[in-house]
């Protein structure tokens, strides 16, 4: 059972990092493609929250994952 959970944890790490790169590139392209609106500042704050949640996940998995999910949802809603 432990091997399965370790594999799941590795998969979550990879998915979060790929999603984070996607959000960063999407936000950066928004800066380039259109007039910079104040909402992009909030998108960068969401990305910062995801990074903090990713780091926190190594110390407390549940709180870190909750922060990551909330950051992804908030970025999408902005």
N, CA, C and O atoms as a DFTB+ gen file, in Angstrom:
312 C
 N C O
     1  1       0.815      -1.196       0.000
     2  2       0.000       0.000       0.000
     3  2       0.860       1.262       0.000
     4  3       0.498       2.265      -0.616
     5  1       2.002       1.210       0.694
     6  2       2.843       2.393       0.756
     7  2       3.425       2.757      -0.606
     8  3       3.564       3.939      -0.923
     9  1       3.766       1.758      -1.412
    10  2       4.312       2.029      -2.740
    11  2       3.302       2.722      -3.625
    12  3       3.660       3.596      -4.415
    13  1       2.032       2.336      -3.500
    14  2       0.969       2.953      -4.278
    15  2       0.805       4.421      -3.889
    16  3       0.640       5.280      -4.754
    17  1       0.848       4.706      -2.593
    18  2       0.700       6.091      -2.140
    19  2       1.894       6.946      -2.533
    20  3       1.746       8.131      -2.833
    21  1       3.086       6.338      -2.532
    22  2       4.269       7.080      -2.944
    23  2       4.191       7.413      -4.436
    24  3       4.556       8.514      -4.848
    25  1       3.720       6.472      -5.232
    26  2       3.541       6.727      -6.655
    27  2       2.494       7.799      -6.910
    28  3       2.650       8.626      -7.809
    29  1       1.423       7.784      -6.113
    30  2       0.386       8.803      -6.236
    31  2       0.935      10.181      -5.868
    32  3       0.599      11.177      -6.509
    33  1       1.763      10.237      -4.853
    34  2       2.372      11.502      -4.441
    35  2       3.291      12.049      -5.537
    36  3       3.305      13.254      -5.788
    37  1       4.049      11.177      -6.182
    38  2       4.921      11.604      -7.274
    39  2       4.083      12.117      -8.442
    40  3       4.427      13.126      -9.058
    41  1       2.988      11.425      -8.749
    42  2       2.110      11.863      -9.837
    43  2       1.499      13.224      -9.532
    44  3       1.403      14.072     -10.420
    45  1       1.087      13.440      -8.294
    46  2       0.526      14.741      -7.915
    47  2       1.578      15.833      -8.061
    48  3       1.269      16.926      -8.536
    49  1       2.820      15.553      -7.660
    50  2       3.889      16.549      -7.807
    51  2       4.096      16.929      -9.270
    52  3       4.238      18.108      -9.595
    53  1       4.111      15.933     -10.146
    54  2       4.323      16.198     -11.567
    55  2       3.159      16.996     -12.143
    56  3       3.372      17.950     -12.890
    57  1       1.922      16.609     -11.800
    58  2       0.742      17.310     -12.311
    59  2       0.715      18.756     -11.830
    60  3       0.391      19.659     -12.602
    61  1       1.051      18.981     -10.572
    62  2       1.055      20.353     -10.041
    63  2       2.119      21.197     -10.739
    64  3       1.863      22.350     -11.084
    65  1       3.300      20.638     -10.950
    66  2       4.357      21.405     -11.619
    67  2       3.992      21.719     -13.069
    68  3       4.235      22.832     -13.537
    69  1       3.411      20.754     -13.786
    70  2       2.993      21.011     -15.161
    71  2       1.865      22.046     -15.207
    72  3       1.863      22.931     -16.063
    73  1       0.915      21.930     -14.289
    74  2      -0.163      22.907     -14.222
    75  2       0.356      24.288     -13.881
    76  3      -0.121      25.287     -14.420
    77  1       1.324      24.350     -12.995
    78  2       1.915      25.632     -12.621
    79  2       2.621      26.280     -13.807
    80  3       2.504      27.488     -14.014
    81  1       3.351      25.489     -14.583
    82  2       3.999      26.030     -15.779
    83  2       2.967      26.521     -16.787
    84  3       3.177      27.538     -17.448
    85  1       1.861      25.807     -16.908
    86  2       0.796      26.225     -17.814
    87  2       0.180      27.554     -17.365
    88  3      -0.052      28.439     -18.189
    89  1      -0.085      27.694     -16.066
    90  2      -0.657      28.940     -15.564
    91  2       0.305      30.108     -15.730
    92  3      -0.109      31.209     -16.092
    93  1       1.574      29.875     -15.470
    94  2       2.565      30.943     -15.604
    95  2       2.674      31.387     -17.059
    96  3       2.700      32.584     -17.343
    97  1       2.736      30.425     -17.984
    98  2       2.841      30.805     -19.390
    99  2       1.567      31.486     -19.874
   100  3       1.637      32.434     -20.656
   101  1       0.404      31.021     -19.424
   102  2      -0.854      31.658     -19.809
   103  2      -0.956      33.086     -19.295
   104  3      -1.410      33.978     -20.012
   105  1      -0.538      33.298     -18.066
   106  2      -0.568      34.647     -17.501
   107  2       0.432      35.553     -18.212
   108  3       0.140      36.718     -18.480
   109  1       1.600      35.021     -18.512
   110  2       2.612      35.816     -19.210
   111  2       2.143      36.177     -20.618
   112  3       2.359      37.299     -21.076
   113  1       1.506      35.236     -21.302
   114  2       0.976      35.525     -22.641
   115  2      -0.132      36.584     -22.568
   116  3      -0.274      37.398     -23.480
   117  1      -0.902      36.571     -21.500
   118  2      -1.918      37.599     -21.313
   119  2      -1.296      38.978     -21.171
   120  3      -1.845      39.965     -21.661
   121  1      -0.157      39.048     -20.504
   122  2       0.552      40.319     -20.401
   123  2       0.984      40.807     -21.775
   124  3       0.878      41.995     -22.080
   125  1       1.471      39.890     -22.602
   126  2       1.991      40.264     -23.911
   127  2       0.855      40.595     -24.884
   128  3       0.964      41.542     -25.663
   129  1      -0.221      39.829     -24.844
   130  2      -1.246      39.908     -25.875
   131  2      -2.220      41.061     -25.693
   132  3      -2.778      41.547     -26.676
   133  1      -2.434      41.505     -24.487
   134  2      -3.457      42.526     -24.291
   135  2      -3.003      43.562     -23.276
   136  3      -1.955      43.440     -22.643
   137  1      -3.824      44.566     -23.151
   138  2      -3.565      45.616     -22.173
   139  2      -3.565      45.004     -20.772
   140  3      -4.438      44.203     -20.439
   141  1      -2.588      45.382     -19.959
   142  2      -2.450      44.798     -18.628
   143  2      -3.545      45.337     -17.715
   144  3      -3.598      46.525     -17.400
   145  1      -4.402      44.432     -17.308
   146  2      -5.471      44.798     -16.381
   147  2      -5.019      44.489     -14.961
   148  3      -4.110      43.683     -14.765
   149  1      -5.633      45.110     -13.983
   150  2      -5.258      44.830     -12.587
   151  2      -5.522      43.385     -12.174
   152  3      -4.950      42.913     -11.192
   153  1      -6.384      42.672     -12.912
   154  2      -6.668      41.283     -12.529
   155  2      -5.454      40.381     -12.702
   156  3      -5.368      39.330     -12.066
   157  1      -4.513      40.780     -13.556
   158  2      -3.322      39.951     -13.717
   159  2      -2.479      39.935     -12.447
   160  3      -1.789      38.953     -12.175
   161  1      -2.530      41.008     -11.672
   162  2      -1.832      41.009     -10.395
   163  2      -2.407      39.939      -9.476
   164  3      -1.663      39.276      -8.753
   165  1      -3.722      39.765      -9.499
   166  2      -4.354      38.732      -8.678
   167  2      -4.012      37.337      -9.193
   168  3      -3.887      36.397      -8.408
   169  1      -3.860      37.201     -10.506
   170  2      -3.463      35.904     -11.050
   171  2      -2.059      35.541     -10.580
   172  3      -1.788      34.386     -10.253
   173  1      -1.162      36.535     -10.547
   174  2       0.185      36.257     -10.045
   175  2       0.152      35.898      -8.562
   176  3       0.937      35.063      -8.112
   177  1      -0.746      36.517      -7.799
   178  2      -0.884      36.154      -6.385
   179  2      -1.385      34.722      -6.237
   180  3      -0.951      34.005      -5.335
   181  1      -2.290      34.302      -7.110
   182  2      -2.764      32.908      -7.086
   183  2      -1.627      31.948      -7.395
   184  3      -1.505      30.898      -6.763
   185  1      -0.795      32.305      -8.367
   186  2       0.357      31.460      -8.707
   187  2       1.320      31.395      -7.525
   188  3       1.862      30.330      -7.228
   189  1       1.538      32.516      -6.852
   190  2       2.384      32.515      -5.660
   191  2       1.791      31.620      -4.575
   192  3       2.518      30.896      -3.895
   193  1       0.470      31.670      -4.416
   194  2      -0.188      30.789      -3.443
   195  2      -0.009      29.322      -3.789
   196  3       0.173      28.494      -2.896
   197  1      -0.059      28.987      -5.077
   198  2       0.151      27.598      -5.495
   199  2       1.575      27.158      -5.174
   200  3       1.794      26.036      -4.716
   201  1       2.536      28.035      -5.414
   202  2       3.934      27.704      -5.102
   203  2       4.105      27.500      -3.595
   204  3       4.778      26.563      -3.167
   205  1       3.500      28.370      -2.799
   206  2       3.582      28.218      -1.337
   207  2       2.910      26.916      -0.897
   208  3       3.428      26.205      -0.036
   209  1       1.755      26.609      -1.491
   210  2       1.082      25.353      -1.176
   211  2       1.912      24.151      -1.577
   212  3       1.930      23.143      -0.871
   213  1       2.607      24.249      -2.715
   214  2       3.464      23.147      -3.164
   215  2       4.612      22.912      -2.187
   216  3       4.949      21.769      -1.879
   217  1       5.205      23.987      -1.708
   218  2       6.287      23.849      -0.725
   219  2       5.737      23.316       0.593
   220  3       6.350      22.453       1.220
   221  1       4.583      23.827       1.012
   222  2       3.974      23.396       2.265
   223  2       3.529      21.938       2.211
   224  3       3.430      21.276       3.244
   225  1       3.262      21.440       1.007
   226  2       2.811      20.053       0.846
   227  2       3.843      19.049       1.346
   228  3       3.483      17.943       1.750
   229  1       5.107      19.416       1.324
   230  2       6.143      18.507       1.795
   231  2       6.168      18.410       3.321
   232  3       6.729      17.462       3.870
   233  1       5.570      19.374       4.003
   234  2       5.532      19.349       5.456
   235  2       4.176      18.908       5.990
   236  3       4.106      18.144       6.953
   237  1       3.099      19.385       5.370
   238  2       1.745      19.013       5.773
   239  2       0.918      18.833       4.498
   240  3       0.477      19.805       3.884
   241  1       0.717      17.563       4.112
   242  2       0.136      17.274       2.800
   243  2      -1.263      17.828       2.621
   244  3      -1.564      18.394       1.569
   245  1      -2.117      17.687       3.599
   246  2      -3.514      18.085       3.442
   247  2      -3.631      19.604       3.250
   248  3      -4.308      20.065       2.332
   249  1      -2.982      20.360       4.101
   250  2      -3.064      21.824       3.996
   251  2      -2.429      22.297       2.693
   252  3      -2.962      23.195       2.041
   253  1      -1.312      21.714       2.308
   254  2      -0.670      22.077       1.055
   255  2      -1.546      21.798      -0.154
   256  3      -1.647      22.631      -1.054
   257  1      -2.185      20.624      -0.181
   258  2      -3.062      20.293      -1.305
   259  2      -4.287      21.198      -1.357
   260  3      -4.742      21.569      -2.439
   261  1      -4.822      21.554      -0.192
   262  2      -5.980      22.460      -0.163
   263  2      -5.588      23.826      -0.731
   264  3      -6.340      24.407      -1.514
   265  1      -4.429      24.337      -0.348
   266  2      -3.969      25.636      -0.855
   267  2      -3.742      25.564      -2.362
   268  3      -4.064      26.511      -3.079
   269  1      -3.196      24.457      -2.849
   270  2      -2.961      24.291      -4.283
   271  2      -4.275      24.289      -5.049
   272  3      -4.401      24.970      -6.067
   273  1      -5.252      23.531      -4.570
   274  2      -6.553      23.451      -5.254
   275  2      -7.256      24.796      -5.236
   276  3      -7.819      25.215      -6.247
   277  1      -7.229      25.476      -4.101
   278  2      -7.861      26.799      -4.012
   279  2      -7.168      27.783      -4.950
   280  3      -7.832      28.609      -5.577
   281  1      -5.851      27.706      -5.052
   282  2      -5.113      28.585      -5.958
   283  2      -5.474      28.352      -7.415
   284  3      -5.653      29.306      -8.172
   285  1      -5.585      27.073      -7.819
   286  2      -5.974      26.764      -9.193
   287  2      -7.386      27.261      -9.489
   288  3      -7.633      27.843     -10.546
   289  1      -8.307      27.034      -8.563
   290  2      -9.700      27.472      -8.770
   291  2      -9.782      28.996      -8.824
   292  3     -10.474      29.553      -9.676
   293  1      -9.075      29.670      -7.913
   294  2      -9.106      31.138      -7.906
   295  2      -8.508      31.706      -9.191
   296  3      -9.031      32.675      -9.742
   297  1      -7.422      31.112      -9.668
   298  2      -6.811      31.592     -10.912
   299  2      -7.810      31.463     -12.060
   300  3      -7.940      32.367     -12.885
   301  1      -8.507      30.340     -12.104
   302  2      -9.469      30.109     -13.183
   303  2     -10.646      31.072     -13.106
   304  3     -11.141      31.526     -14.138
   305  1     -11.100      31.389     -11.898
   306  2     -12.248      32.282     -11.750
   307  2     -11.905      33.745     -12.032
   308  3     -12.786      34.534     -12.375
   309  1     -10.634      34.109     -11.889
   310  2     -10.237      35.495     -12.176
   311  2     -10.140      35.594     -13.638
   312  3      -9.820      36.659     -14.165
